[in-house]
Tab-separated table of C-alpha atoms in Angstrom:
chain	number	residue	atom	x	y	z
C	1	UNK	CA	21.092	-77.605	78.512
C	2	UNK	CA	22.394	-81.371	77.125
C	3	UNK	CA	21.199	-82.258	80.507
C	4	UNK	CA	17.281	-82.641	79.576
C	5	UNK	CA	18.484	-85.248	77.159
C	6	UNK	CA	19.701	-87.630	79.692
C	7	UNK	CA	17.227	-90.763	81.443
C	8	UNK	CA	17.148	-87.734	83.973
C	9	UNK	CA	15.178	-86.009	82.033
C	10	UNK	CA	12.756	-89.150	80.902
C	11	UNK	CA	12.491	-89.674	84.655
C	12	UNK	CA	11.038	-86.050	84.836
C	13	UNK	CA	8.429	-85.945	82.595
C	14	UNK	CA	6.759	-88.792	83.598
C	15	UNK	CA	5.907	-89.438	79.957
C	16	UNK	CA	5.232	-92.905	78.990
C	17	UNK	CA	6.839	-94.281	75.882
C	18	UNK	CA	4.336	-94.426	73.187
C	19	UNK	CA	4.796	-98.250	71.655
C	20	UNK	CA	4.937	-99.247	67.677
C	21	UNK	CA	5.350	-102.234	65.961
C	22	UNK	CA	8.713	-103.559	66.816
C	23	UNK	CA	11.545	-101.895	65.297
C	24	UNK	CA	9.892	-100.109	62.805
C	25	UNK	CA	12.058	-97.568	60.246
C	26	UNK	CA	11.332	-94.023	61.147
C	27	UNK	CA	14.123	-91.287	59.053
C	28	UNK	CA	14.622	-88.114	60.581
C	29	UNK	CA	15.565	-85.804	57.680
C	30	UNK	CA	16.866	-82.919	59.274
C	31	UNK	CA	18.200	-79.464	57.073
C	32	UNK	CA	21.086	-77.132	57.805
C	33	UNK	CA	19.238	-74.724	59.594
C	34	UNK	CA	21.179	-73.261	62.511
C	35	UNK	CA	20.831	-72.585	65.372
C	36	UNK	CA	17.328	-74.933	64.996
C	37	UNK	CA	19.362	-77.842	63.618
C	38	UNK	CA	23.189	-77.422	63.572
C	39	UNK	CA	24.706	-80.456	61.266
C	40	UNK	CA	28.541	-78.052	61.769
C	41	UNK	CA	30.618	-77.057	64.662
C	42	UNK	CA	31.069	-76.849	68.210
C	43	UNK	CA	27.584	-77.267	69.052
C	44	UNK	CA	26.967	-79.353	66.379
C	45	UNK	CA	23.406	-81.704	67.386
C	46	UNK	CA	22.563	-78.801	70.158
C	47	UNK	CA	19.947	-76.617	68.416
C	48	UNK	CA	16.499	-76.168	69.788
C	49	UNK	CA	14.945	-78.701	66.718
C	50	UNK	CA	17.664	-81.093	67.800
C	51	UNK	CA	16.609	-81.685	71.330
C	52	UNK	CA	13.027	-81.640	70.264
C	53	UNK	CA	13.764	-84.405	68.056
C	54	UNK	CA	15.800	-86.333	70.762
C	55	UNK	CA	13.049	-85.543	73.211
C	56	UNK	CA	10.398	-86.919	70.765
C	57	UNK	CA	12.594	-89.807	69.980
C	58	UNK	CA	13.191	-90.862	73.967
C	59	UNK	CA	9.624	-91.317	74.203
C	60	UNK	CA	8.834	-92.691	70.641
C	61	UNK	CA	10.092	-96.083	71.421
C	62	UNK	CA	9.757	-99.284	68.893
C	63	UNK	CA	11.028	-97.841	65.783
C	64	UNK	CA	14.765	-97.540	64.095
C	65	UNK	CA	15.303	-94.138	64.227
C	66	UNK	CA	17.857	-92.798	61.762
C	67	UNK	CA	19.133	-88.923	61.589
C	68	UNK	CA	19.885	-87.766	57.968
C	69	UNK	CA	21.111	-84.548	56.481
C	70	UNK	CA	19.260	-83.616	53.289
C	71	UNK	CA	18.938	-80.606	51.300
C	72	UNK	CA	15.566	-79.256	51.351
C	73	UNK	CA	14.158	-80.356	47.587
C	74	UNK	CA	14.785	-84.102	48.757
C	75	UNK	CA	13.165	-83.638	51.889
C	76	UNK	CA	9.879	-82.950	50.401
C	77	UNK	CA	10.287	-85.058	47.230
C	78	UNK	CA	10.682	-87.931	49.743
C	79	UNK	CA	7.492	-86.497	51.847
C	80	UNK	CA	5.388	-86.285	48.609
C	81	UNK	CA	6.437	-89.801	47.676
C	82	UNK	CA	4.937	-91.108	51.094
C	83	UNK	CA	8.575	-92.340	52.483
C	84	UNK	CA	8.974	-93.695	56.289
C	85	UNK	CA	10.400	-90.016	56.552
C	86	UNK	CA	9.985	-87.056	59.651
C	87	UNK	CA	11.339	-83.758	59.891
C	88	UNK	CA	11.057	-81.172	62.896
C	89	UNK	CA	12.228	-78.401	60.267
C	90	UNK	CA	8.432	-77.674	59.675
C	91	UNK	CA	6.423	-75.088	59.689
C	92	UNK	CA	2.966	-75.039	61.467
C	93	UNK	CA	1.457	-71.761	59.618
C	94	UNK	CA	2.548	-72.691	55.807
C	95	UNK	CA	0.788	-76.023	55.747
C	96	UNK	CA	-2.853	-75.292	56.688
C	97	UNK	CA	-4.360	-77.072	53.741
C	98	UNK	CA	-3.344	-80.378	55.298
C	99	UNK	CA	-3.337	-81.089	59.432
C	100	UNK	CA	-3.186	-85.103	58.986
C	101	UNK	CA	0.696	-84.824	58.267
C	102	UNK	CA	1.390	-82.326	60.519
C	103	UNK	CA	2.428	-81.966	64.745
C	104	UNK	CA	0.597	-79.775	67.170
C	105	UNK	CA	3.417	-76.898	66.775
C	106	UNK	CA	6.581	-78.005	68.452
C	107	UNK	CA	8.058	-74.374	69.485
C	108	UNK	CA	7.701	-70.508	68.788
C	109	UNK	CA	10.535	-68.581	66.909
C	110	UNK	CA	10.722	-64.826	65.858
C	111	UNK	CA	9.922	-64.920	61.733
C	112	UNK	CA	11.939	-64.263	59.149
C	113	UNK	CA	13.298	-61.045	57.789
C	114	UNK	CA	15.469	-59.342	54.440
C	115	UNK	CA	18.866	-59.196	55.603
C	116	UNK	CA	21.856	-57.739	54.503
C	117	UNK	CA	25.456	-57.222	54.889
C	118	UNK	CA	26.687	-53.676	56.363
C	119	UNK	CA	28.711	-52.891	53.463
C	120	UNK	CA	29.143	-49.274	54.372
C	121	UNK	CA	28.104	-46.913	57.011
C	122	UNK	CA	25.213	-45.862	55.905
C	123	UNK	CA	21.972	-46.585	58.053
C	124	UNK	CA	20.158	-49.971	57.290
C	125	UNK	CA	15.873	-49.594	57.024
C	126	UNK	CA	14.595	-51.393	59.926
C	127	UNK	CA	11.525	-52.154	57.839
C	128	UNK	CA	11.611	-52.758	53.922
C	129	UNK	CA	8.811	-54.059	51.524
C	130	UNK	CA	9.459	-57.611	49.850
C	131	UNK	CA	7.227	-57.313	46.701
C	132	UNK	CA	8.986	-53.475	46.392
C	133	UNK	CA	12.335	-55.161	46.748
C	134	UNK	CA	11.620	-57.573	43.943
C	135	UNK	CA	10.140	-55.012	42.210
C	136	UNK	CA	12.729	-52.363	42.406
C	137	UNK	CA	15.752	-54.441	42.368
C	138	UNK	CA	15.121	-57.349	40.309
C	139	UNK	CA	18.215	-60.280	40.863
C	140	UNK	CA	19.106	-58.603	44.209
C	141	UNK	CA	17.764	-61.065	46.725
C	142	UNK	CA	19.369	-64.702	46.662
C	143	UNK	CA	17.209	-67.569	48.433
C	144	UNK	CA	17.801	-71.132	49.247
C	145	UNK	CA	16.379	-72.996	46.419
C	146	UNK	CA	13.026	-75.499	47.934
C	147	UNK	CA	13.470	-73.706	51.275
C	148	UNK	CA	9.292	-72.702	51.510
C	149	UNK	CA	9.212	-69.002	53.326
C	150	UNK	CA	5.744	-69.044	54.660
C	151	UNK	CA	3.510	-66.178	54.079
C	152	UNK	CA	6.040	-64.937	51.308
C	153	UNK	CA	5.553	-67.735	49.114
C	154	UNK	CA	2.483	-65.726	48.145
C	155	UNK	CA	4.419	-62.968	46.699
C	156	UNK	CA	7.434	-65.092	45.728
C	157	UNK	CA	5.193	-66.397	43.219
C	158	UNK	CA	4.001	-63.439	41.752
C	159	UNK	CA	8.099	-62.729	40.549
C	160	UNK	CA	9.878	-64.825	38.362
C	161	UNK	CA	13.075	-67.047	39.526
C	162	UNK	CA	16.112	-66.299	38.170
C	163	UNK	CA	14.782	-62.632	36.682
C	164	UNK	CA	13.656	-60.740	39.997
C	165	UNK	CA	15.436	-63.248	42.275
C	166	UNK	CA	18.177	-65.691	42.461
C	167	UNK	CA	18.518	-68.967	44.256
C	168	UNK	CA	21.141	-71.149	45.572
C	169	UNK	CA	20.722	-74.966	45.974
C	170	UNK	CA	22.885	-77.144	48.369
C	171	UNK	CA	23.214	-78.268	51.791
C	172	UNK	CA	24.203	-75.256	53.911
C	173	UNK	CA	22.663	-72.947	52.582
C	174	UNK	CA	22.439	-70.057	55.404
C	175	UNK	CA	25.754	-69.757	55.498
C	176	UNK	CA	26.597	-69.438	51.777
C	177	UNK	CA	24.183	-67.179	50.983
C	178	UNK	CA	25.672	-65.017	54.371
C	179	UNK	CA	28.870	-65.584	52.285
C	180	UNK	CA	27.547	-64.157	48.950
C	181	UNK	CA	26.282	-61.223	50.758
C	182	UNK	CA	29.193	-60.686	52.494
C	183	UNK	CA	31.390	-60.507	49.467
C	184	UNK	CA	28.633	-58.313	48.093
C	185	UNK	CA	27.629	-61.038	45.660
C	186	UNK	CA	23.954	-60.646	46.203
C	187	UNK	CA	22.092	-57.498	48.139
C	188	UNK	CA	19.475	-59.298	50.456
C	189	UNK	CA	17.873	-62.728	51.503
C	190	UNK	CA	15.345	-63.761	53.177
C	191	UNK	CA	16.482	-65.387	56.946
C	192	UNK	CA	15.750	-65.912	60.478
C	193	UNK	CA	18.019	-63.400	62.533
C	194	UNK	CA	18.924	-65.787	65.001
C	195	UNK	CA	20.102	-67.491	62.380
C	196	UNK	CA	22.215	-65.134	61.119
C	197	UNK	CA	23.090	-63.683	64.896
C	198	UNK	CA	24.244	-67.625	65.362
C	199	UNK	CA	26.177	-68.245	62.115
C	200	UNK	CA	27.953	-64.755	62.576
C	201	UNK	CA	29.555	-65.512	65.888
C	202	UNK	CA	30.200	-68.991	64.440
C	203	UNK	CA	31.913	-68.093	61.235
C	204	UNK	CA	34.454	-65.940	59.345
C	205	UNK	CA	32.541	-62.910	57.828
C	206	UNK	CA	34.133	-59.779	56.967
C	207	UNK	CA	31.540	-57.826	58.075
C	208	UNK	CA	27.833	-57.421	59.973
C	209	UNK	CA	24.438	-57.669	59.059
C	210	UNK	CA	21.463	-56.422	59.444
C	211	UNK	CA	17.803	-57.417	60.052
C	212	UNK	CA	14.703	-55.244	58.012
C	213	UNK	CA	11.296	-56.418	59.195
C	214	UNK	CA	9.407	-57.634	56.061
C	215	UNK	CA	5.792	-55.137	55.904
C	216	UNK	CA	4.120	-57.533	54.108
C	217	UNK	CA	4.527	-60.468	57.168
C	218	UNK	CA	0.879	-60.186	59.499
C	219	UNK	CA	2.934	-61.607	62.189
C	220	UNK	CA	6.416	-61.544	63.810
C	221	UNK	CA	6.579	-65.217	65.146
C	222	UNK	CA	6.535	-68.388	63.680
C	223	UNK	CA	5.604	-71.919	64.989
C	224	UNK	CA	7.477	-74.733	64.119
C	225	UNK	CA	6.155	-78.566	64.113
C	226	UNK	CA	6.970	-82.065	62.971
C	227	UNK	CA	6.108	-83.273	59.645
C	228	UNK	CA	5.561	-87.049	58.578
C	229	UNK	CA	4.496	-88.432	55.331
C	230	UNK	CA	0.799	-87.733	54.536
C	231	UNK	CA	-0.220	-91.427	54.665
C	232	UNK	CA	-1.412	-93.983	57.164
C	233	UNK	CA	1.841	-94.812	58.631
C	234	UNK	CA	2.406	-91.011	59.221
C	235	UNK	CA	-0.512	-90.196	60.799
C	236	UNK	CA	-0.359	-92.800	63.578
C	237	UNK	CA	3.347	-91.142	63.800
C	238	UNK	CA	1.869	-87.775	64.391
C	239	UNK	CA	-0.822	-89.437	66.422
C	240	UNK	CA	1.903	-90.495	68.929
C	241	UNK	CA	3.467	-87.631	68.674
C	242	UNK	CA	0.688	-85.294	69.227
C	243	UNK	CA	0.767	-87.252	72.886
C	244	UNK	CA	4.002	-86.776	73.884
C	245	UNK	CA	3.801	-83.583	73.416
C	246	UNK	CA	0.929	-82.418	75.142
C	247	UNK	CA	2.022	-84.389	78.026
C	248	UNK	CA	5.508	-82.480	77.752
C	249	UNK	CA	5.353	-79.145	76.341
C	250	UNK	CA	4.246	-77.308	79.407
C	251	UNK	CA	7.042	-79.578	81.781
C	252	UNK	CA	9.736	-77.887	82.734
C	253	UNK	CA	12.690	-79.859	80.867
C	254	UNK	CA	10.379	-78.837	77.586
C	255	UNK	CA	10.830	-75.247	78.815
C	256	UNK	CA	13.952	-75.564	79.247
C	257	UNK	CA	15.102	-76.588	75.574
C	258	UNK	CA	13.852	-73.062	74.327
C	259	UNK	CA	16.102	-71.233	76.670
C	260	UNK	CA	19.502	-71.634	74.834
C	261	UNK	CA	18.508	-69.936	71.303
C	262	UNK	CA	15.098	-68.425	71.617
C	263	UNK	CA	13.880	-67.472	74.406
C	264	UNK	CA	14.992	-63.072	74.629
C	265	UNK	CA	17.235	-61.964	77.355
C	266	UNK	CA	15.302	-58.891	78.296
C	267	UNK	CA	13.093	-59.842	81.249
C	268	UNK	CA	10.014	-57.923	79.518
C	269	UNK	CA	10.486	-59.682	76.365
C	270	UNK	CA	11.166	-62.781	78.332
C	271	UNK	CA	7.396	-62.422	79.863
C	272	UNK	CA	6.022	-61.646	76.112
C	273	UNK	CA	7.834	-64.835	74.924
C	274	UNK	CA	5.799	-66.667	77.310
C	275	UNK	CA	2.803	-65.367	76.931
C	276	UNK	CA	3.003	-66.282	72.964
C	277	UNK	CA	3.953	-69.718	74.022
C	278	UNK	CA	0.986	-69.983	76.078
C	279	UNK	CA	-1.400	-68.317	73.556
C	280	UNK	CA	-0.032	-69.915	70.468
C	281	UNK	CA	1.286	-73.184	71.353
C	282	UNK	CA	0.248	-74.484	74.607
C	283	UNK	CA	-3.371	-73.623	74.000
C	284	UNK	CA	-3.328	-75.563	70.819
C	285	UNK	CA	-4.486	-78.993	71.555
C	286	UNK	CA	-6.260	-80.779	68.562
C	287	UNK	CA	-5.675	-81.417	65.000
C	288	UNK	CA	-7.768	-78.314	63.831
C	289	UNK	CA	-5.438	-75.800	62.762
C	290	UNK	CA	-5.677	-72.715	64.950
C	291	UNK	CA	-3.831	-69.524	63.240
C	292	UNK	CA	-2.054	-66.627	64.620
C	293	UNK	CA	-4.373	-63.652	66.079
C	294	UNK	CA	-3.226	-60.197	65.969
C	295	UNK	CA	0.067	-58.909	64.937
C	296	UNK	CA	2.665	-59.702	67.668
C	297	UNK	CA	5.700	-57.420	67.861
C	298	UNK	CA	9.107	-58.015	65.936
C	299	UNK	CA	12.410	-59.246	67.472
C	300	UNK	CA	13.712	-55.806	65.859
């Protein structure tokens, strides 16, 4: 896997180096968001965003490029304010009211879901309503404060913070809210399960968790993407970006980055993972946003 970081990989591709004025700032602000970006641990650098990024940055030559960890509300402060700033810990679907700051998407992932710990033996839902949750058990579900949640940002806002739910601000924030749930300090969040699948063999929980497949979510993947400030200088970013990757996502040493963490085990899932990649992210090619067509099965 670290192998299609190396010049072997550069040799590969065949991708030529898109050029920039000569050493040029570019920040990479990059979130604790394992196992996309890991900032902790043994495989600390290795997630799937972090060898995108590396890719991107092999090929992305004349600029100063500087990794940074940042909680999420200064990430997008520093976005808003038009800052020499990227991030791969985008998402492709929540920002469709603005493509000029925004990559063709980057990767596919399975979306996010309520979790919660297995605090007794009863039977977890495998499906549970968010706006019911909220609803029903107001101040049960803890979320990473400026984290946005994509679709559910719609009915986030209809439910007032701090009232029907709590959030936590910091750096690494997966794993303390894991924490809090595990000490039965809070009943649910909202989080990726390979996430949670990674940061449970990785840390020191008490016990398991489980994964309930949000109704109110059209669609069971997500498609991540880089994000530069929405100015001049970040569009000709994007613009060079855009290149290099659609000369590289359909290589094989692009392939071969989503094997680690994403791509499923099960040779028939394997095949649907594909497909999606093909459908959703391969055949988009412009600026235009192009959205997610019928509901796609769950990771559950």
């Amino acid at each position: 896997m670290r192998g299609i970081l190396t010049l072997v990989l550069l040799a590969c591709t065949g991708v030529t180096s898109v050029l920039a004025e000569p050493n040029a700032p570019l920040n990479w602000y990059k979130l604790d968001f394992p196992p996309y970006t890991i900032v902790n641990g043994p495989f600390k650098g290795q997630g799937l965003g972090d060898d995108i990024q590396q890719f991107i940055q092999a090929r992305l030559s004349g600029y100063q490029h500087k990794s940074l960890l940042v909680n999420a509300a200064r990430l997008y402060a520093d976005l808003e304010q038009g800052k020499a700033v990227c991030t791969v810990n985008s998402d492709y679907d929540a920002q469709t009211d603005s493509r000029n700051s925004i990559s063709l998407p980057t990767n596919i992932y399975f979306s996010y879901s309520l979790v919660s710990a297995r605090l007794s033996n009863q039977v977890a839902p495998t499906t549970l309503s968010l706006g019911q949750l909220l609803s029903d058990q107001p101040g049960a579900l803890l979320l990473a404060a400026g984290r946005p949640y994509q679709q559910l940002d719609r009915i986030l806002a209809n439910f007032q913070p701090g009232v029907h739910y709590q959030t936590r601000a910091g750096q690494s924030l997966s794993e303390g809210i894991l924490h809090m749930l595990d000490k039965g300090r809070a009943g649910y969040t909202i989080e990726l399960c390979s996430t949670v699948r990674y940061l449970q063999q990785n840390g020191q929980f008490e016990h398991g968790f489980d994964c309930a497949q949000i109704e109110e979510l059209p669609f069971a993947i997500g498609r991540a993407a880089v994000t530069c400030a929405d100015n001049a200088w970040g569009h000709k970013v994007i613009a060079q970006i855009n290149s290099i990757l659609l000369a590289s996502r359909d290589s094989q040493p692009y392939r071969a980055m989503m094997q680690r963490w994403y791509v499923p085990k099960d040779p028939q899932r394997r095949s649907r993972y594909w497909q999606y990649y093909q459908d959703f992210l391969l055949d988009v090619t412009t600026n235009d946003y192009m959205p997610l067509r019928p509901p796609i099965e769950s990771e559950h």
